[in-house]
PDB file of C-alpha atoms and ligand atoms in Angstrom:
ATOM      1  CA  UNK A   1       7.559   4.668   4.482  1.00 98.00           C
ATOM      2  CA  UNK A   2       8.156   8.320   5.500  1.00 98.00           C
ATOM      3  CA  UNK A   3       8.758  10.495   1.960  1.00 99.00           C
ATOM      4  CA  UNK A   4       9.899  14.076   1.561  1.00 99.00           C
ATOM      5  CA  UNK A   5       8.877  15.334  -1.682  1.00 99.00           C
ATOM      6  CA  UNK A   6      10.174  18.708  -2.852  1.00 99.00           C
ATOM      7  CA  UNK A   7       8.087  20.439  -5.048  1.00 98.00           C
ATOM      8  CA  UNK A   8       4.279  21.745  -5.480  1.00 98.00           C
ATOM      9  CA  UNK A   9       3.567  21.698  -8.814  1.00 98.00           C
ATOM     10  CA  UNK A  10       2.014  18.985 -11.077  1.00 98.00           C
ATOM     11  CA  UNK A  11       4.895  16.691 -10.540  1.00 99.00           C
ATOM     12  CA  UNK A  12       5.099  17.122  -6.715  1.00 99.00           C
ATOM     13  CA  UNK A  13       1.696  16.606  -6.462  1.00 98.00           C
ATOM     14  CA  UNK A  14       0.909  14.019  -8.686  1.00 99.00           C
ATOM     15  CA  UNK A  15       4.122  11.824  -7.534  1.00 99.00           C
ATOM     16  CA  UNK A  16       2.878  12.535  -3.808  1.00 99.00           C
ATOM     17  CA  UNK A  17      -0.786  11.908  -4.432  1.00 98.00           C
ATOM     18  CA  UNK A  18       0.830   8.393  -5.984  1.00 99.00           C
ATOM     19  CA  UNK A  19       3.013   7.731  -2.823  1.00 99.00           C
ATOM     20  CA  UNK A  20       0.062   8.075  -0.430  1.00 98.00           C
ATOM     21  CA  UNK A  21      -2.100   5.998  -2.170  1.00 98.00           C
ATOM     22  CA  UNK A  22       0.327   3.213  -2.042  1.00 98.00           C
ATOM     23  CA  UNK A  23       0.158   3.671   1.518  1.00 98.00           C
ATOM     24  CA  UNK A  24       3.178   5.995   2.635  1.00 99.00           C
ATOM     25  CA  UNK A  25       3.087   8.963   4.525  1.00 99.00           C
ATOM     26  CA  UNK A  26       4.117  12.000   2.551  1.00 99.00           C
ATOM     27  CA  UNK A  27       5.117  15.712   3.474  1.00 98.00           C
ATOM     28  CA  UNK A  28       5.122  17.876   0.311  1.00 98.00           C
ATOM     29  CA  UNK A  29       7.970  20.912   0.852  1.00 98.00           C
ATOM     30  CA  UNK A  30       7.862  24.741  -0.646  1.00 98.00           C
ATOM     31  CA  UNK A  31       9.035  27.806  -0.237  1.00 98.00           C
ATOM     32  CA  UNK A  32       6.527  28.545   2.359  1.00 98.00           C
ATOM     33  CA  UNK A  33       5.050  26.465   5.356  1.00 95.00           C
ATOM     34  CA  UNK A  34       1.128  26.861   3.758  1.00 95.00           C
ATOM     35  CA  UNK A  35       1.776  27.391   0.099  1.00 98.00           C
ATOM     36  CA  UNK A  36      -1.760  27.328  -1.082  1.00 98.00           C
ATOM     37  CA  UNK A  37      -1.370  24.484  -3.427  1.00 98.00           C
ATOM     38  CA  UNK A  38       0.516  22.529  -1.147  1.00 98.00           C
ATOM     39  CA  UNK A  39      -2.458  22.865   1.288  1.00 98.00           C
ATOM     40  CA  UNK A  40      -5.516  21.784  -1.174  1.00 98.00           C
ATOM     41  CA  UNK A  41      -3.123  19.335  -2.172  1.00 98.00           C
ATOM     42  CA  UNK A  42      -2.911  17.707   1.410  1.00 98.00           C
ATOM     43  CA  UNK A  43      -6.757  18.475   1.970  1.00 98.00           C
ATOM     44  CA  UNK A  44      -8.107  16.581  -0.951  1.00 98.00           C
ATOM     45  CA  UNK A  45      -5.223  13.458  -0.754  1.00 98.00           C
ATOM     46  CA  UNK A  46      -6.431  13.063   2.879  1.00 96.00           C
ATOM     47  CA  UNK A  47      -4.418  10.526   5.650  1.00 98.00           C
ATOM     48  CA  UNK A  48      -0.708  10.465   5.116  1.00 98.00           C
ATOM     49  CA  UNK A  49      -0.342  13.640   3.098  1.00 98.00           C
ATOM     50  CA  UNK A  50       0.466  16.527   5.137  1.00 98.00           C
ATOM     51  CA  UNK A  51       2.659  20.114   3.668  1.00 98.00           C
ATOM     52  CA  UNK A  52       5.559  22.116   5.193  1.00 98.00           C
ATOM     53  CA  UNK A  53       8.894  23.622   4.056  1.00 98.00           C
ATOM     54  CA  UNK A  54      11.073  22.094   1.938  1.00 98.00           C
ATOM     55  CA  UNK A  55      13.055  21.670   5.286  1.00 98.00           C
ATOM     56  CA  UNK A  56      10.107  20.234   6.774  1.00 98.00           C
ATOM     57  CA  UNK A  57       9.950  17.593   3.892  1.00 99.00           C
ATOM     58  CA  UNK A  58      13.446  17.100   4.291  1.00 99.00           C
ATOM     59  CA  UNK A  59      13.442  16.139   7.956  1.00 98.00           C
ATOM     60  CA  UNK A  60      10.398  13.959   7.708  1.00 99.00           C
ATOM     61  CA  UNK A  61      11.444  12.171   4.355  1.00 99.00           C
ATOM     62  CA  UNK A  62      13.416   8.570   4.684  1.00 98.00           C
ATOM     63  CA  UNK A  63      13.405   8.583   1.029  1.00 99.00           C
ATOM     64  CA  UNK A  64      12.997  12.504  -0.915  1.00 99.00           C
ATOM     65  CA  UNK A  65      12.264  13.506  -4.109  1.00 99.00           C
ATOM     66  CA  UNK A  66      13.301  16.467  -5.675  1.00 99.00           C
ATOM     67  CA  UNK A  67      10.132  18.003  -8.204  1.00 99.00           C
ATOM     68  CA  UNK A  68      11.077  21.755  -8.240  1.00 99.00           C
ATOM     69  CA  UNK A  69      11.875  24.011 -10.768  1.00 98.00           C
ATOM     70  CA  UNK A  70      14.760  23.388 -12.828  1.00 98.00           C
ATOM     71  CA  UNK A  71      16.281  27.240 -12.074  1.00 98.00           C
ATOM     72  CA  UNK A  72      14.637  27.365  -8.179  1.00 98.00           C
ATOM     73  CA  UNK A  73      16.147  23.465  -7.442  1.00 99.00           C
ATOM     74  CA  UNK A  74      19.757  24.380  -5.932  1.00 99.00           C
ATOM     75  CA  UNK A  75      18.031  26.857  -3.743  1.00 99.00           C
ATOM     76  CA  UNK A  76      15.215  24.441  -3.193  1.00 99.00           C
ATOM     77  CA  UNK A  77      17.692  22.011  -2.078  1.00 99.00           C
ATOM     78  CA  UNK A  78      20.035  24.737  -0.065  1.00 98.00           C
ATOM     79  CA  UNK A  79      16.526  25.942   2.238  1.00 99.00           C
ATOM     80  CA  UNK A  80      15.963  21.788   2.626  1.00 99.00           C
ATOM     81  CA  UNK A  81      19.534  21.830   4.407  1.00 98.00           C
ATOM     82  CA  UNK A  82      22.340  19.607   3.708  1.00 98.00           C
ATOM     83  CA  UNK A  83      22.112  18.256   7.701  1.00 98.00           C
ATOM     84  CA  UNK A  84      18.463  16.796   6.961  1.00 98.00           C
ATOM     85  CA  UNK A  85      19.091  15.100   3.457  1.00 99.00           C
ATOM     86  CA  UNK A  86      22.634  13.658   4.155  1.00 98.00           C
ATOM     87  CA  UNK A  87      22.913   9.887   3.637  1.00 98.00           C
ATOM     88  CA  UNK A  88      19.575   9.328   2.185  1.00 99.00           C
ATOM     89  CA  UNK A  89      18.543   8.779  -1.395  1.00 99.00           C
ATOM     90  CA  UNK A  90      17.268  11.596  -3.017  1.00 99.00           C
ATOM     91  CA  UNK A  91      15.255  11.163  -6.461  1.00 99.00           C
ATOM     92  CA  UNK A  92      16.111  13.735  -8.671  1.00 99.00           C
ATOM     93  CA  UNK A  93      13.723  14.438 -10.910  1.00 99.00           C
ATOM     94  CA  UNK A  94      13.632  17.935 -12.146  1.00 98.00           C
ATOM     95  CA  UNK A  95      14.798  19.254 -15.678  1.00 98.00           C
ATOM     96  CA  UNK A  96      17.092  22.387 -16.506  1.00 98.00           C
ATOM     97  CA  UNK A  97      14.700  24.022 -18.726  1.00 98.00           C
ATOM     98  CA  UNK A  98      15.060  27.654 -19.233  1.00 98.00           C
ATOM     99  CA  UNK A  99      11.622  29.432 -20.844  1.00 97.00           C
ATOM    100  CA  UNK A 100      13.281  33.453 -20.583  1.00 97.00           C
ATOM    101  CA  UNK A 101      13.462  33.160 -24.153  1.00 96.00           C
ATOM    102  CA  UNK A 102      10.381  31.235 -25.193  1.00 96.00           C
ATOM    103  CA  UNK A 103       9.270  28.027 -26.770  1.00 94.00           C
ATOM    104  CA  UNK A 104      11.022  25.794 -27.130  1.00 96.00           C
ATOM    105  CA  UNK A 105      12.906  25.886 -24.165  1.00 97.00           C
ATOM    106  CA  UNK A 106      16.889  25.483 -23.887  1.00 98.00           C
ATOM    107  CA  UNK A 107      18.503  23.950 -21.156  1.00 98.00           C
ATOM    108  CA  UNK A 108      20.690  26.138 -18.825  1.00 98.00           C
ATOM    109  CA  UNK A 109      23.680  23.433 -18.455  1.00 98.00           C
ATOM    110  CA  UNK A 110      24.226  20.858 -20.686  1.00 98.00           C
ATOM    111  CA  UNK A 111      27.181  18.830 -22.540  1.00 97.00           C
ATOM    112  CA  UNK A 112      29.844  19.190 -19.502  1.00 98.00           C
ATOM    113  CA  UNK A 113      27.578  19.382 -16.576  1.00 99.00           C
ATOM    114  CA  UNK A 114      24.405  18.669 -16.086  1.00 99.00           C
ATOM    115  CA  UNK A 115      21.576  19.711 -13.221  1.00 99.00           C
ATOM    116  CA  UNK A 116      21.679  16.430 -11.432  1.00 99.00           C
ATOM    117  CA  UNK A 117      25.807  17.084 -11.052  1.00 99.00           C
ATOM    118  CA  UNK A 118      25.106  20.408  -9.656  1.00 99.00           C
ATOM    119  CA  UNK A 119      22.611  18.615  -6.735  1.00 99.00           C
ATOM    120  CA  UNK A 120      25.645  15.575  -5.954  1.00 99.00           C
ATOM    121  CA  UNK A 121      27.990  18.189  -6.104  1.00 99.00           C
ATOM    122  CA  UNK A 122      25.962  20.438  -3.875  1.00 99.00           C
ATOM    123  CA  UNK A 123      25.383  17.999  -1.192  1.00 99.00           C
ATOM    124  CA  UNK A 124      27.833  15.411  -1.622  1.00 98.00           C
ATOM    125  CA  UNK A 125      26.621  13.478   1.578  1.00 98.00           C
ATOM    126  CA  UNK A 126      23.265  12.716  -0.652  1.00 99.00           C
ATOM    127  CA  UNK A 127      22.897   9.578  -2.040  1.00 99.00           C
ATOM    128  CA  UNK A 128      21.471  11.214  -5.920  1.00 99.00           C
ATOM    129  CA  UNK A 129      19.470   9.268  -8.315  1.00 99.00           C
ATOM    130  CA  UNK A 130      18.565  11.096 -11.748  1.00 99.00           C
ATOM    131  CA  UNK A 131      15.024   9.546 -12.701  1.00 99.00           C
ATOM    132  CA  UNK A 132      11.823   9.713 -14.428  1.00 99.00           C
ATOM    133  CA  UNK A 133      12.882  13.385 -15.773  1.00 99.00           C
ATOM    134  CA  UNK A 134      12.320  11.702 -19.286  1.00 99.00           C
ATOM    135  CA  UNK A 135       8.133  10.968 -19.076  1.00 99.00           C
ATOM    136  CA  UNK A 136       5.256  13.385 -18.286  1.00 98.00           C
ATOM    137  CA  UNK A 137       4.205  13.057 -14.242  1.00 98.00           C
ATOM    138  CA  UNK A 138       1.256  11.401 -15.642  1.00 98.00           C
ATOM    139  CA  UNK A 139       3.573   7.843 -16.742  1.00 98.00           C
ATOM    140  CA  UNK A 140       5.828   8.362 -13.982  1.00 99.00           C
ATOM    141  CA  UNK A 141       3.452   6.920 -11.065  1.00 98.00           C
ATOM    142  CA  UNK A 142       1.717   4.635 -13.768  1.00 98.00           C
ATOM    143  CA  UNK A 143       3.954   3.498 -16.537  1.00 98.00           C
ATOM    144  CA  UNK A 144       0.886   0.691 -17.747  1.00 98.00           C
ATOM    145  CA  UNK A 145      -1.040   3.635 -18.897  1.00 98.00           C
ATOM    146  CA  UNK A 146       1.119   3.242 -22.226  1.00 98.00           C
ATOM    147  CA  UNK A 147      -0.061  -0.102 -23.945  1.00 98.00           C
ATOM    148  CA  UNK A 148       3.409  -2.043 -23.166  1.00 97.00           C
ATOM    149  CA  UNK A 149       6.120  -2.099 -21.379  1.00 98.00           C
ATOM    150  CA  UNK A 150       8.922   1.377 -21.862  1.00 98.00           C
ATOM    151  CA  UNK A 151      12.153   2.872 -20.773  1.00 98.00           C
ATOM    152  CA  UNK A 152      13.101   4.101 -17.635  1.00 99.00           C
ATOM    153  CA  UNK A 153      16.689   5.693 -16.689  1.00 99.00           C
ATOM    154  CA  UNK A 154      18.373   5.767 -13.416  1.00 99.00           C
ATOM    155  CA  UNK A 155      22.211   7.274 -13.014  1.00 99.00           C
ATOM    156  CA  UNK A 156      24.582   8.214 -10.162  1.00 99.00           C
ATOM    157  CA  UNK A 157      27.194   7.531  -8.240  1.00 99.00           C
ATOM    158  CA  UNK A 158      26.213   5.314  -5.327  1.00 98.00           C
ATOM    159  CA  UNK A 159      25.194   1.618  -6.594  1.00 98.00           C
ATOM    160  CA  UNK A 160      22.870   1.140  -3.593  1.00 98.00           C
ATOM    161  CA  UNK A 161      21.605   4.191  -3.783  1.00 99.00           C
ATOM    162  CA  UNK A 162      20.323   3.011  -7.603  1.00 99.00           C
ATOM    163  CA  UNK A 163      19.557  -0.399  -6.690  1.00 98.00           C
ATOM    164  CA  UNK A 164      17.144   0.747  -3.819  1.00 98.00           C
ATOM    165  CA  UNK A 165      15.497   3.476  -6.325  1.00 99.00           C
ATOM    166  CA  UNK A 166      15.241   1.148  -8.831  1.00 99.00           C
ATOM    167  CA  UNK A 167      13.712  -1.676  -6.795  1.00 98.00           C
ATOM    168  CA  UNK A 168      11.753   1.114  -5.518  1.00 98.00           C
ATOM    169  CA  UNK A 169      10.595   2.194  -9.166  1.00 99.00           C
ATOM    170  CA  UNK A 170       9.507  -1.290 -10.045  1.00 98.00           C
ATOM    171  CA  UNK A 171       7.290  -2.308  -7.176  1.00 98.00           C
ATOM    172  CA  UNK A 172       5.576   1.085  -6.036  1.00 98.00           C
ATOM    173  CA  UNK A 173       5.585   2.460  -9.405  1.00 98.00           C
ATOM    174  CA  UNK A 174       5.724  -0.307 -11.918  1.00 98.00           C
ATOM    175  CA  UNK A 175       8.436   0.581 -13.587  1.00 98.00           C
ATOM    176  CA  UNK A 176       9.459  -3.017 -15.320  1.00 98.00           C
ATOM    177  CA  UNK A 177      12.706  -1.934 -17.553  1.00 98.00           C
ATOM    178  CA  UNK A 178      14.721   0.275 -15.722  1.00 98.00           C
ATOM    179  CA  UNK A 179      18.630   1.191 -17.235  1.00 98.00           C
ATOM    180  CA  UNK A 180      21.654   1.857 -14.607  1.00 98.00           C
ATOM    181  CA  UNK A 181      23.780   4.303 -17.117  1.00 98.00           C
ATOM    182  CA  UNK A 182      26.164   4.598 -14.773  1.00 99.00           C
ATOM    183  CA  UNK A 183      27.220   7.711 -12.216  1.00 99.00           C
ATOM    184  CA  UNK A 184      25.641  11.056 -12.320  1.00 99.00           C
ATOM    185  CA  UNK A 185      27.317  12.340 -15.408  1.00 99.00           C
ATOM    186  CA  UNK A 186      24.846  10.372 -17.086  1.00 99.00           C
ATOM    187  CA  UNK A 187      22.463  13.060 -15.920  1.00 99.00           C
ATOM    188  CA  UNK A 188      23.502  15.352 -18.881  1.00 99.00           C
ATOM    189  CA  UNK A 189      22.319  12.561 -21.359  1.00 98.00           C
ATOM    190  CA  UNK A 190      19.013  12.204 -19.493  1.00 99.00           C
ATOM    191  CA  UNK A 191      18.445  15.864 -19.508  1.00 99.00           C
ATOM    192  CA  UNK A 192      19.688  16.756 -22.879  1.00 98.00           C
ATOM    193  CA  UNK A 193      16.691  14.372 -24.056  1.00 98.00           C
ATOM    194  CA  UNK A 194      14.139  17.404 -23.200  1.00 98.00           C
ATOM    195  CA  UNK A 195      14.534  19.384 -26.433  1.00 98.00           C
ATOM    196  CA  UNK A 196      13.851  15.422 -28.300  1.00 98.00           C
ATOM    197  CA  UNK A 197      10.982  15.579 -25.990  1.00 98.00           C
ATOM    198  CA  UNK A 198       9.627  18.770 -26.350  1.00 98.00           C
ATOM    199  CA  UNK A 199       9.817  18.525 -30.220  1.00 98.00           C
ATOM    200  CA  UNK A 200       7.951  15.216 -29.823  1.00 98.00           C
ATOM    201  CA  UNK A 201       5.218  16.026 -27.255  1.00 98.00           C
ATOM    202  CA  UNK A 202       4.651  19.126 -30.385  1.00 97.00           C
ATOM    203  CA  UNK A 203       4.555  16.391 -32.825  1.00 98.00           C
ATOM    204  CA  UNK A 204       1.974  14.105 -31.443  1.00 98.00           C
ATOM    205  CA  UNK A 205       0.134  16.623 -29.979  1.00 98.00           C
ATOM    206  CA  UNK A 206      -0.143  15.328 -26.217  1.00 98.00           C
ATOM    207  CA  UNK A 207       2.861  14.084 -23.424  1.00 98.00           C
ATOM    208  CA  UNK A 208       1.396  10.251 -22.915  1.00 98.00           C
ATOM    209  CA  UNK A 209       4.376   8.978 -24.918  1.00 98.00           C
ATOM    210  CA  UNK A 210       7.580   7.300 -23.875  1.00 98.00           C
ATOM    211  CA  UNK A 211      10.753   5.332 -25.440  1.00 98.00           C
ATOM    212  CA  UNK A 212      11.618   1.683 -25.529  1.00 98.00           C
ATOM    213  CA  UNK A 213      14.852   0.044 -26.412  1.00 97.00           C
ATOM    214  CA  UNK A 214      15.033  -2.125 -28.994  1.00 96.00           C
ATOM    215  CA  UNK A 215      18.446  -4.298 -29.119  1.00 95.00           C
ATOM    216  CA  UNK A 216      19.559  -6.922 -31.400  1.00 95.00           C
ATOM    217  CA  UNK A 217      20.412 -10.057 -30.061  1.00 89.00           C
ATOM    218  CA  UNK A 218      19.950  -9.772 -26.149  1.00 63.00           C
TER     219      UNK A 218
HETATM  220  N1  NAP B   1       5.661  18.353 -15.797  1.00 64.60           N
HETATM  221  C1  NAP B   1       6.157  17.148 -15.969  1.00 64.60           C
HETATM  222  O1  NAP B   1       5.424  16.181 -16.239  1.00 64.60           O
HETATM  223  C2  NAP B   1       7.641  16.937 -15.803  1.00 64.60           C
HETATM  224  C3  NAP B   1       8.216  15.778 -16.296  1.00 64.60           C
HETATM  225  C4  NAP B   1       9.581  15.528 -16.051  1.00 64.60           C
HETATM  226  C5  NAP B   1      10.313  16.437 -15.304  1.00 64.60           C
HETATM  227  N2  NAP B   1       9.725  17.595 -14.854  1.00 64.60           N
HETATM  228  C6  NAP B   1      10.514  18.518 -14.033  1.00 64.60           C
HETATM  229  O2  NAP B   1       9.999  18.421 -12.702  1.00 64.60           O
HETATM  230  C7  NAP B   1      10.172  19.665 -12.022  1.00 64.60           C
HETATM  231  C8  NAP B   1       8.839  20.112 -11.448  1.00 64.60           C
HETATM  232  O3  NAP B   1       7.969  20.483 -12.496  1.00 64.60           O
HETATM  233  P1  NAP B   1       6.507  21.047 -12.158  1.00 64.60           P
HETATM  234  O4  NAP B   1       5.909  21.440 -13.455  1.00 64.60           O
HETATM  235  O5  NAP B   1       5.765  20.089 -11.282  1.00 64.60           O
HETATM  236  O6  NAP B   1       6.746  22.300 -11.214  1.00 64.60           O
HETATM  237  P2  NAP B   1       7.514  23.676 -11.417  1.00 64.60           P
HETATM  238  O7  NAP B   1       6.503  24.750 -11.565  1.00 64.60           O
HETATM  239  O8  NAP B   1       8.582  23.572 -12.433  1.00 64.60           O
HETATM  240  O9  NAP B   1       8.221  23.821  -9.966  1.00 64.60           O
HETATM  241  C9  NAP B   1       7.440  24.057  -8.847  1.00 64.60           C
HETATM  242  C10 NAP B   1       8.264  23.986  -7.589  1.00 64.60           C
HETATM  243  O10 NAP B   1       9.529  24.654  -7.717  1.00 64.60           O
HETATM  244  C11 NAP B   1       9.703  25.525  -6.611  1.00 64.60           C
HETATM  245  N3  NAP B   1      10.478  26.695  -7.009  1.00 64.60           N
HETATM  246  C12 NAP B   1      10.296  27.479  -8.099  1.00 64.60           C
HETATM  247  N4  NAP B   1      11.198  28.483  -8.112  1.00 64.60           N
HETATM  248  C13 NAP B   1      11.955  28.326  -7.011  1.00 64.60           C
HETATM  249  C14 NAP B   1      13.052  29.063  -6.457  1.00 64.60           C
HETATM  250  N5  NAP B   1      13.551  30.155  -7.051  1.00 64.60           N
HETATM  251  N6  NAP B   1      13.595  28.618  -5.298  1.00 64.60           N
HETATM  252  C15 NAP B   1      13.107  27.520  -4.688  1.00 64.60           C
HETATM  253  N7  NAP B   1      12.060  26.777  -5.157  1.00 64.60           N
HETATM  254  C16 NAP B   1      11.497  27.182  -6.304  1.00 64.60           C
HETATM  255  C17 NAP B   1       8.304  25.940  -6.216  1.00 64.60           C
HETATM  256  O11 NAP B   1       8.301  26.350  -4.862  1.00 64.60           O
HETATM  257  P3  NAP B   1       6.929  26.822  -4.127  1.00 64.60           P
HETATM  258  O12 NAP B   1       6.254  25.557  -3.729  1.00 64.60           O
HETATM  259  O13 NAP B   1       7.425  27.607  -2.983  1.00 64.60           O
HETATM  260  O14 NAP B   1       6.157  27.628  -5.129  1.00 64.60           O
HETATM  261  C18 NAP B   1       7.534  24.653  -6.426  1.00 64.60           C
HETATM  262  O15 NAP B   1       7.577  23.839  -5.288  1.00 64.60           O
HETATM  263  C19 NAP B   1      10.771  20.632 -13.046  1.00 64.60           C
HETATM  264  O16 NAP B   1      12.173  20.671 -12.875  1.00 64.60           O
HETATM  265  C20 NAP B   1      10.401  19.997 -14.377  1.00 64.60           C
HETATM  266  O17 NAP B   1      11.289  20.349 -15.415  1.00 64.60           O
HETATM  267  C21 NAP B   1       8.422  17.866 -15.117  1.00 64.60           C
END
């Protein structure tokens, strides 16, 4: 499959590294056409991984996901272009942290909004999926590094849109419980996790942690 990922940091990287190992071709999108990171990254991941704008990503990409900045993402998105990214399923992974006034960092919408509102709002022809924004990179590509089976969220408003990601999740990634909470408002839950999981990434002292449900009776 052709994937656009957004992003050059660790969770860009890591996801696309991921992606191409499974097989897929991936074009990892930035500000700038040879962003230095995103051009070691494509050197040392080898065939299928290839860099260009976030437009560029966008235009290649049958499937995107969005791993930029929290603050930088509706901009991000904007440079991508609306034209490119309309009717496909964009992965929405990124977290409105803010850091301008330290540790721990606050989030920058919350309780009647959320980030992941902002994107479907922004380009309302994108099919939006809020996921894996609530585990380290790390566990996103390879849930079965935790010792069994945890939690993974997806939310928004088109049903095939989730159904795709989450069949997606399961057989590229390995994600084995994955929770529809319903359209993209769900987003502000997911994000308003962070401070939980800040606090709890300073209390065990590393980020290879994640959440499982527990129910009674089902
Ligand atoms: N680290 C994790 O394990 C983890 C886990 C869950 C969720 N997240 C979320 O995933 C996202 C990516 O995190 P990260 O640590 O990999 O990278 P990051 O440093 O937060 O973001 C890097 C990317 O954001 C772009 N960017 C930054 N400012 C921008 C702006 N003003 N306009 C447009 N683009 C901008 C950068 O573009 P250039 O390429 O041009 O520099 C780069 O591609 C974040 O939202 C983060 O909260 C991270």
């Amino acid at each position: 499959m052709k994937i656009g990922v957004f992003g050059t940091g660790m969770v860009g990287t890591t996801i696309g590294a991921k992606l191409v190992a499974l097989g897929h071709e991936v074009v990892l999108g930035s500000r700038t056409r040879e962003n230095e990171k995103a051009v070691a990254w494509a050197r040392g991941v080898g065939k299928g991984a290839s860099h260009g704008t976030f437009a560029d990503a966008a235009e290649f990409g049958e499937l995107l996901f969005n791993c930029t900045n929290g603050k930088g993402t509706l901009d991000a998105l904007q440079a991508a272009g609306a034209r490119a990214m309309q009717g496909k399923i964009l992965l929405e992974v990124s977290n409105p942290l803010d850091f301008s006034k330290g540790m721990p960092p606050t989030l920058f919408v919350s309780n009647e909004d959320s980030l992941g509102e902002r994107v479907q709002r922004a380009f309302p022809a994108t099919r939006v999926v809020k996921t894996l924004n609530t585990v380290n990179c790390q566990i996103m590509v390879d849930p079965s590094r935790l010792p069994e089976p945890t939690q993974m969220f997806v939310a928004g408003n088109d049903p095939e849109a989730k159904r795709q990601a989450t069949s997606f999740l399961r057989e590229q990634f390995g994600w084995q419980h994955v929770l529809d909470l319903g359209d993209i408002t769900a987003a502000r839950g997911l994000e308003s996790y962070l401070p939980l999981w800040v606090r709890m990434f300073g209390a065990l002292g590393n980020a290879d942690f994640n959440v499982k449900i527990v129910r009674a009776g089902g």
